Each structure stands twice: as structure tokens, then as C-alpha cells.
Amino acid sequence: MKTIIILIFSLVAIFSAYAQQPALIYHGDSPTGPGTSAGIRKIRPQGVGKYVKVVYEDGRTEKIAKDSLWGYRDKKGNTFRMYRRQPYLIVSDDEIVTYAHRKMVGNGNGVVWQTYRLYSQTRNSPIVSRKKKLQM
């Protein structure tokens, strides 16, 4: 019985070590850096609004203007860049930064979610739809 309890606590400790703390990122120079994560439980960008809703561990909520943020990091460790008030998931950050963006699109029978690949030269440069449009 003791070994099962010890095993359970060990697994919980291992998995909690890999969990990420959500964080707000104010500068694009270091999106993998610590950011501001003091007691944040969830970060939820509004689909159409001007704000990002931040829920703290103690239950209070705060609205932060999307224009004041560079981006945010979720619990899974995914980094999102806010560009023109929309979140873009950073897929790769090599010579060219690659993003994924989900958008609702009508297909004649209703509405479906579609994922688009987008690009930028650096983390702070404009996001474009094709690599050809990048200014090299």
C-alpha cells in the first residue's frame, strides 16, 4: 500500500514539473523567457474584443488590452503572438518565424474551423500569408 502511495506522489511530482505556468509576454525579444506569470491560472483572448481575460489563482479576473501585449504563453507551453488583435501560435522560430492561425470559414453548409500557415521575418515583423512576401 505504501509503495502505491509513494508511486502516485512521484508521478504527480514528475508531471507537475513539466507543466508550464501561463504567462503574459510584453516584448517579442524573449518570448521563451519567463514573462509575467505571478499567480495566473488561465489566459483567454476574446475572439472579437479588445481584451485578453486573465484569471488568477485566487479567482480574480483582469482584462488587459490586446494592443499592450506582445503575446502570451498557455499552460501547455505554446507561445502565441498578438498581431492585429488576433492570437497566432508560433510553430517554429528558425530563420523564418512560422505561425498557425485558426479562423472560422463558411463552406456553404455551415461554418468550419480552418488552420492557416503564416510567416514573418522576425518575431516583431509583420505577419504575411506567403514566404514570397517576406522582405529578405
Coordinates of N, CA, C and O in Angstrom, one line a residue:
M1 N 0.8 -1.2 0.0 CA 0.0 0.0 0.0 C 0.9 1.3 0.0 O 0.6 2.2 -0.7
K2 N 1.9 1.2 0.8 CA 2.8 2.4 0.9 C 3.5 2.7 -0.4 O 3.7 3.8 -0.8
T3 N 3.9 1.6 -1.1 CA 4.6 1.8 -2.4 C 3.6 2.4 -3.4 O 4.1 3.2 -4.3
I4 N 2.3 2.0 -3.4 CA 1.4 2.6 -4.3 C 1.3 4.1 -4.1 O 1.2 4.9 -5.0
I5 N 1.2 4.5 -2.8 CA 1.0 5.9 -2.5 C 2.3 6.7 -2.9 O 2.2 7.8 -3.4
I6 N 3.4 6.1 -2.6 CA 4.7 6.7 -3.0 C 4.8 6.9 -4.5 O 5.2 7.9 -5.0
L7 N 4.4 5.8 -5.2 CA 4.4 5.9 -6.7 C 3.5 7.0 -7.2 O 3.8 7.7 -8.1
I8 N 2.3 7.1 -6.6 CA 1.3 8.1 -7.1 C 1.9 9.5 -6.8 O 1.9 10.4 -7.7
F9 N 2.5 9.8 -5.6 CA 3.1 11.1 -5.4 C 4.3 11.4 -6.3 O 4.5 12.5 -6.7
S10 N 5.0 10.3 -6.6 CA 6.2 10.5 -7.5 C 5.7 10.9 -8.9 O 6.3 11.8 -9.5
L11 N 4.6 10.2 -9.4 CA 4.1 10.6 -10.7 C 3.5 12.0 -10.8 O 3.7 12.7 -11.7
V12 N 2.8 12.4 -9.7 CA 2.3 13.7 -9.6 C 3.4 14.8 -9.6 O 3.4 15.8 -10.3
A13 N 4.5 14.5 -8.9 CA 5.6 15.4 -8.9 C 6.3 15.5 -10.2 O 6.7 16.6 -10.7
I14 N 6.4 14.4 -10.9 CA 7.1 14.4 -12.2 C 6.3 15.2 -13.2 O 6.8 16.0 -14.0
F15 N 5.0 14.9 -13.3 CA 4.1 15.6 -14.3 C 4.0 17.1 -13.9 O 3.9 17.9 -14.8
S16 N 3.9 17.5 -12.7 CA 3.8 18.9 -12.3 C 5.1 19.6 -12.7 O 5.1 20.8 -12.9
A17 N 6.2 19.0 -12.7 CA 7.5 19.6 -13.1 C 7.5 20.0 -14.6 O 8.1 21.0 -15.0
Y18 N 6.7 19.3 -15.4 CA 6.7 19.6 -16.8 C 5.6 20.5 -17.2 O 5.5 21.0 -18.3
A19 N 4.7 20.8 -16.3 CA 3.6 21.8 -16.5 C 4.1 23.2 -16.6 O 5.0 23.5 -15.9
Q20 N 3.6 23.9 -17.5 CA 4.0 25.3 -17.7 C 3.1 26.3 -17.0 O 1.9 26.0 -16.8
Q21 N 3.6 27.3 -16.5 CA 2.8 28.4 -15.9 C 2.4 29.4 -17.0 O 3.3 29.8 -17.7
P22 N 1.1 29.7 -17.2 CA 0.7 30.6 -18.2 C 1.4 32.0 -17.9 O 1.6 32.3 -16.7
A23 N 1.8 32.7 -18.9 CA 2.5 34.0 -18.7 C 2.1 35.0 -19.8 O 1.8 34.6 -21.0
L24 N 2.1 36.2 -19.4 CA 1.9 37.3 -20.4 C 3.2 37.8 -20.8 O 4.2 37.9 -20.1
I25 N 3.4 38.1 -22.1 CA 4.7 38.5 -22.7 C 4.5 39.9 -23.3 O 3.6 40.1 -24.1
Y26 N 5.3 40.8 -22.8 CA 5.1 42.2 -23.2 C 6.1 42.6 -24.3 O 6.0 43.6 -24.9
H27 N 7.2 41.9 -24.5 CA 8.2 42.2 -25.5 C 8.5 41.0 -26.3 O 8.7 39.9 -25.8
G28 N 8.6 41.1 -27.7 CA 8.9 40.0 -28.5 C 10.3 39.5 -28.6 O 10.7 38.6 -29.2
D29 N 11.2 40.2 -27.8 CA 12.6 39.9 -27.9 C 12.9 38.6 -27.2 O 13.8 37.9 -27.5
S30 N 12.1 38.2 -26.2 CA 12.3 37.0 -25.4 C 11.0 36.2 -25.2 O 10.6 36.1 -24.0
P31 N 10.3 35.7 -26.2 CA 9.1 35.0 -26.0 C 9.2 33.7 -25.2 O 8.3 33.2 -24.7
T32 N 10.4 33.1 -25.1 CA 10.6 31.9 -24.4 C 11.1 32.2 -23.0 O 11.3 31.4 -22.2
G33 N 11.2 33.5 -22.6 CA 11.7 33.9 -21.3 C 10.5 33.8 -20.3 O 9.5 33.3 -20.6
P34 N 10.7 34.2 -19.1 CA 9.8 34.0 -18.0 C 8.4 34.7 -18.2 O 7.4 34.2 -17.9
G35 N 8.4 35.9 -18.8 CA 7.2 36.7 -18.9 C 6.7 37.1 -17.5 O 7.3 36.9 -16.5
T36 N 5.4 37.5 -17.5 CA 4.8 37.9 -16.2 C 3.8 36.8 -15.9 O 2.8 36.6 -16.6
S37 N 4.1 36.0 -14.9 CA 3.2 34.8 -14.6 C 2.8 34.7 -13.2 O 2.4 33.7 -12.7
A38 N 2.8 35.8 -12.4 CA 2.5 35.8 -11.0 C 1.1 35.3 -10.7 O 0.2 36.1 -10.8
G39 N 1.0 34.1 -10.4 CA -0.3 33.5 -10.0 C -1.4 33.4 -11.1 O -2.6 33.4 -10.8
I40 N -1.0 33.3 -12.3 CA -2.0 33.2 -13.4 C -2.5 31.8 -13.6 O -1.7 30.9 -13.7
R41 N -3.8 31.6 -13.6 CA -4.4 30.3 -13.9 C -4.7 30.1 -15.3 O -4.4 29.0 -15.9
K42 N -5.4 31.1 -16.0 CA -5.8 31.0 -17.4 C -5.6 32.3 -18.1 O -5.7 33.3 -17.5
I43 N -5.3 32.2 -19.4 CA -5.3 33.4 -20.2 C -6.2 33.1 -21.4 O -6.0 32.1 -22.1
R44 N -7.3 34.0 -21.6 CA -8.2 33.7 -22.6 C -8.4 35.0 -23.5 O -9.0 36.0 -23.0
P45 N -7.9 35.0 -24.7 CA -8.2 36.1 -25.6 C -9.6 36.1 -26.0 O -10.2 35.1 -26.4
Q46 N -10.3 37.3 -26.1 CA -11.6 37.4 -26.6 C -11.5 37.3 -28.1 O -10.6 37.8 -28.7
G47 N -12.5 36.6 -28.7 CA -12.4 36.4 -30.2 C -12.5 37.7 -30.9 O -11.8 38.0 -31.9
V48 N -13.4 38.6 -30.6 CA -13.7 39.8 -31.3 C -13.3 41.0 -30.5 O -13.0 42.1 -31.1
G49 N -13.2 40.9 -29.3 CA -13.0 42.1 -28.4 C -11.6 42.7 -28.4 O -10.7 42.2 -29.1
K50 N -11.4 43.7 -27.6 CA -10.1 44.4 -27.5 C -9.2 43.8 -26.3 O -8.1 44.3 -26.1
Y51 N -9.7 42.9 -25.6 CA -9.0 42.5 -24.3 C -8.7 41.0 -24.3 O -9.3 40.2 -25.0
V52 N -7.7 40.7 -23.4 CA -7.4 39.4 -23.0 C -7.8 39.2 -21.6 O -7.4 40.1 -20.8
K53 N -8.6 38.2 -21.3 CA -9.0 38.0 -20.0 C -8.0 37.1 -19.2 O -7.7 36.0 -19.7
V54 N -7.6 37.6 -18.1 CA -6.6 36.8 -17.3 C -7.3 36.4 -16.0 O -7.9 37.2 -15.3
V55 N -7.3 35.1 -15.7 CA -7.9 34.5 -14.5 C -6.7 34.1 -13.6 O -5.8 33.4 -13.9
Y56 N -6.7 34.7 -12.3 CA -5.6 34.4 -11.4 C -6.0 33.2 -10.5 O -7.1 32.9 -10.4
E57 N -5.0 32.7 -9.8 CA -5.2 31.6 -8.9 C -6.2 31.9 -7.8 O -6.9 31.0 -7.4
D58 N -6.2 33.1 -7.3 CA -7.1 33.5 -6.2 C -8.5 33.8 -6.7 O -9.4 34.1 -5.9
G59 N -8.8 33.6 -8.0 CA -10.1 33.8 -8.5 C -10.5 35.1 -9.1 O -11.5 35.3 -9.8
R60 N -9.6 36.1 -8.9 CA -9.9 37.4 -9.5 C -9.6 37.4 -11.0 O -8.8 36.6 -11.5
T61 N -10.3 38.3 -11.7 CA -10.0 38.3 -13.2 C -9.6 39.8 -13.5 O -9.9 40.7 -12.8
E62 N -8.9 39.9 -14.6 CA -8.4 41.2 -15.1 C -8.5 41.2 -16.6 O -8.2 40.2 -17.3
K63 N -8.9 42.3 -17.2 CA -8.9 42.5 -18.6 C -7.7 43.3 -19.0 O -7.5 44.4 -18.5
I64 N -6.9 42.8 -19.9 CA -5.7 43.5 -20.4 C -5.9 43.8 -21.9 O -6.2 42.9 -22.7
A65 N -5.6 45.0 -22.3 CA -5.7 45.4 -23.7 C -4.8 44.6 -24.6 O -3.6 44.4 -24.3
K66 N -5.3 44.0 -25.7 CA -4.5 43.2 -26.6 C -3.4 44.0 -27.2 O -2.3 43.5 -27.4
D67 N -3.6 45.3 -27.4 CA -2.6 46.1 -28.0 C -1.4 46.3 -27.1 O -0.3 46.7 -27.5
S68 N -1.5 46.1 -25.8 CA -0.4 46.4 -24.8 C 0.4 45.1 -24.7 O 1.5 45.2 -24.1
L69 N 0.0 44.0 -25.2 CA 0.7 42.7 -25.1 C 1.5 42.4 -26.4 O 1.0 42.7 -27.5
W70 N 2.6 41.7 -26.3 CA 3.2 41.1 -27.5 C 2.6 39.8 -27.7 O 2.4 39.4 -28.8
G71 N 2.3 39.1 -26.6 CA 1.7 37.7 -26.7 C 1.5 37.1 -25.3 O 1.6 37.8 -24.3
Y72 N 1.4 35.8 -25.3 CA 1.2 35.1 -24.1 C 1.6 33.6 -24.3 O 1.7 33.2 -25.4
R73 N 1.8 32.9 -23.2 CA 2.1 31.5 -23.2 C 1.1 30.8 -22.4 O 0.7 31.2 -21.3
D74 N 0.5 29.7 -22.9 CA -0.5 29.0 -22.2 C 0.1 27.9 -21.3 O 1.3 27.7 -21.2
K75 N -0.8 27.1 -20.7 CA -0.3 26.0 -19.7 C 0.5 24.9 -20.4 O 1.3 24.3 -19.8
K76 N 0.2 24.7 -21.7 CA 0.9 23.7 -22.5 C 2.3 24.1 -23.0 O 3.0 23.4 -23.6
G77 N 2.6 25.4 -22.7 CA 3.9 25.9 -23.2 C 3.9 26.5 -24.6 O 4.9 26.9 -25.1
N78 N 2.7 26.6 -25.2 CA 2.6 27.2 -26.5 C 2.7 28.7 -26.4 O 2.0 29.3 -25.6
T79 N 3.5 29.3 -27.3 CA 3.6 30.7 -27.3 C 2.8 31.3 -28.4 O 2.8 30.9 -29.5
F80 N 1.9 32.3 -28.1 CA 1.1 33.0 -29.0 C 1.5 34.4 -29.2 O 1.8 35.1 -28.2
R81 N 1.6 34.9 -30.4 CA 1.8 36.4 -30.6 C 0.5 37.1 -30.9 O -0.3 36.6 -31.7
M82 N 0.3 38.2 -30.3 CA -0.9 39.0 -30.6 C -0.5 39.9 -31.8 O 0.4 40.7 -31.7
Y83 N -1.2 39.8 -32.9 CA -1.0 40.7 -34.1 C -2.3 41.1 -34.6 O -3.2 40.2 -34.9
R84 N -2.5 42.4 -34.7 CA -3.8 43.0 -35.1 C -5.0 42.4 -34.3 O -6.0 41.9 -34.8
R85 N -4.8 42.3 -33.0 CA -5.7 41.8 -32.0 C -6.2 40.3 -32.2 O -7.2 39.9 -31.7
Q86 N -5.3 39.5 -32.9 CA -5.6 38.1 -33.0 C -4.4 37.3 -32.5 O -3.3 37.7 -32.8
P87 N -4.7 36.1 -31.9 CA -3.6 35.3 -31.4 C -3.1 34.4 -32.5 O -3.8 33.8 -33.3
Y88 N -1.7 34.3 -32.7 CA -1.1 33.5 -33.7 C -0.1 32.6 -33.0 O 0.8 33.0 -32.3
L89 N -0.3 31.3 -33.1 CA 0.5 30.3 -32.5 C 1.9 30.2 -33.2 O 1.9 30.0 -34.4
I90 N 3.0 30.3 -32.4 CA 4.3 30.2 -33.0 C 4.6 28.7 -33.2 O 4.7 28.0 -32.2
V91 N 4.7 28.3 -34.4 CA 5.0 26.9 -34.7 C 6.5 26.6 -34.7 O 7.0 25.7 -34.2
S92 N 7.3 27.5 -35.4 CA 8.7 27.4 -35.4 C 9.3 28.8 -35.5 O 8.7 29.7 -36.0
D93 N 10.5 28.9 -34.9 CA 11.2 30.2 -34.8 C 12.6 30.0 -35.3 O 13.6 30.1 -34.6
D94 N 12.8 29.6 -36.6 CA 14.1 29.4 -37.2 C 14.5 30.7 -37.9 O 14.4 31.8 -37.4
E95 N 15.0 30.5 -39.2 CA 15.3 31.7 -40.0 C 14.1 32.5 -40.3 O 14.1 33.7 -40.3
I96 N 12.9 31.9 -40.5 CA 11.7 32.5 -40.7 C 10.7 32.0 -39.6 O 10.7 30.8 -39.3
V97 N 10.0 32.9 -39.0 CA 9.0 32.5 -38.0 C 7.7 32.0 -38.6 O 7.2 32.7 -39.5
T98 N 7.3 30.8 -38.3 CA 6.1 30.2 -38.8 C 5.0 30.2 -37.8 O 5.2 29.9 -36.6
Y99 N 3.8 30.6 -38.2 CA 2.7 30.7 -37.3 C 1.5 29.8 -37.8 O 1.4 29.5 -39.0
A100 N 0.6 29.5 -36.9 CA -0.6 28.8 -37.2 C -1.7 29.7 -36.7 O -1.6 30.2 -35.6
H101 N -2.8 29.9 -37.5 CA -3.9 30.7 -37.1 C -5.2 30.0 -37.5 O -5.4 29.6 -38.6
R102 N -6.1 29.8 -36.5 CA -7.4 29.2 -36.7 C -8.4 30.3 -37.0 O -8.5 31.3 -36.3
K103 N -9.2 30.0 -38.0 CA -10.2 31.0 -38.4 C -11.5 30.3 -38.8 O -11.5 29.2 -39.4
M104 N -12.7 30.9 -38.5 CA -14.0 30.3 -38.9 C -14.2 30.7 -40.3 O -14.1 31.9 -40.7
V105 N -14.6 29.7 -41.2 CA -14.8 29.9 -42.6 C -16.1 29.3 -43.0 O -16.4 28.1 -42.6
G106 N -17.0 30.0 -43.7 CA -18.2 29.4 -44.2 C -17.9 28.5 -45.4 O -17.2 28.9 -46.3
N107 N -18.5 27.3 -45.5 CA -18.3 26.4 -46.6 C -19.6 26.1 -47.4 O -19.6 25.1 -48.1
G108 N -20.6 26.9 -47.2 CA -21.9 26.6 -47.9 C -22.9 25.8 -47.1 O -24.1 25.9 -47.2
N109 N -22.4 24.9 -46.3 CA -23.2 24.0 -45.4 C -23.2 24.5 -44.0 O -23.7 23.8 -43.1
G110 N -22.5 25.5 -43.7 CA -22.3 25.9 -42.3 C -20.9 26.6 -42.1 O -20.3 27.1 -43.1
V111 N -20.4 26.5 -40.9 CA -19.2 27.2 -40.6 C -18.2 26.1 -40.1 O -18.6 25.2 -39.3
V112 N -17.0 26.1 -40.5 CA -15.9 25.2 -40.1 C -14.7 26.0 -39.7 O -14.5 27.1 -40.1
W113 N -13.9 25.4 -38.8 CA -12.6 26.0 -38.4 C -11.6 25.5 -39.4 O -11.4 24.4 -39.7
Q114 N -10.8 26.5 -39.8 CA -9.7 26.2 -40.8 C -8.4 26.8 -40.2 O -8.4 27.9 -39.7
T115 N -7.3 26.0 -40.3 CA -6.0 26.5 -39.8 C -5.1 27.0 -41.0 O -5.0 26.3 -42.0
Y116 N -4.6 28.1 -40.8 CA -3.7 28.7 -41.9 C -2.3 28.8 -41.4 O -2.0 29.1 -40.2
R117 N -1.3 28.7 -42.3 CA 0.1 28.9 -42.0 C 0.4 30.3 -42.5 O 0.1 30.7 -43.6
L118 N 1.1 31.0 -41.6 CA 1.5 32.4 -41.9 C 3.0 32.5 -41.5 O 3.5 31.7 -40.8
Y119 N 3.6 33.6 -41.9 CA 5.1 33.8 -41.8 C 5.4 35.2 -41.4 O 4.7 36.1 -41.7
S120 N 6.6 35.3 -40.8 CA 7.2 36.7 -40.6 C 8.7 36.5 -40.6 O 9.3 35.4 -40.3
Q121 N 9.4 37.6 -40.9 CA 10.9 37.5 -41.0 C 11.5 37.4 -39.6 O 12.4 36.6 -39.4
T122 N 11.0 38.2 -38.7 CA 11.4 38.1 -37.3 C 10.2 38.0 -36.4 O 9.1 38.1 -36.9
R123 N 10.4 37.9 -35.1 CA 9.3 37.8 -34.1 C 8.5 39.1 -34.1 O 7.3 39.1 -33.7
N124 N 9.1 40.2 -34.5 CA 8.4 41.5 -34.4 C 8.0 42.1 -35.7 O 7.5 43.2 -35.7
S125 N 8.3 41.5 -36.8 CA 8.0 42.0 -38.1 C 6.6 41.6 -38.5 O 6.0 40.7 -37.9
P126 N 6.0 42.3 -39.5 CA 4.6 42.0 -39.9 C 4.4 40.5 -40.3 O 5.3 39.9 -40.9
I127 N 3.2 40.0 -40.0 CA 2.9 38.6 -40.4 C 2.3 38.6 -41.8 O 1.4 39.5 -42.1
V128 N 2.8 37.8 -42.7 CA 2.3 37.7 -44.1 C 1.8 36.3 -44.4 O 2.2 35.3 -43.7
S129 N 1.0 36.1 -45.5 CA 0.4 34.9 -45.8 C 1.4 33.9 -46.7 O 1.2 32.8 -46.7
R130 N 2.4 34.5 -47.3 CA 3.3 33.7 -48.2 C 4.7 34.1 -47.9 O 5.0 35.2 -47.6
K131 N 5.6 33.1 -48.0 CA 7.0 33.3 -47.8 C 7.6 34.3 -48.8 O 8.5 35.0 -48.6
K132 N 7.0 34.3 -50.0 CA 7.4 35.3 -51.1 C 7.3 36.7 -50.7 O 8.0 37.6 -51.2
K133 N 6.3 37.0 -49.8 CA 6.1 38.4 -49.4 C 7.1 38.9 -48.4 O 7.1 40.1 -48.1
L134 N 7.9 38.0 -47.8 CA 8.8 38.4 -46.8 C 9.9 39.3 -47.5 O 10.4 39.0 -48.5
Q135 N 10.3 40.3 -46.8 CA 11.4 41.2 -47.3 C 12.7 40.6 -46.8 O 13.1 40.7 -45.6
M136 N 13.4 40.1 -47.7 CA 14.7 39.4 -47.4 C 15.9 40.5 -47.5 O 15.9 41.3 -48.2

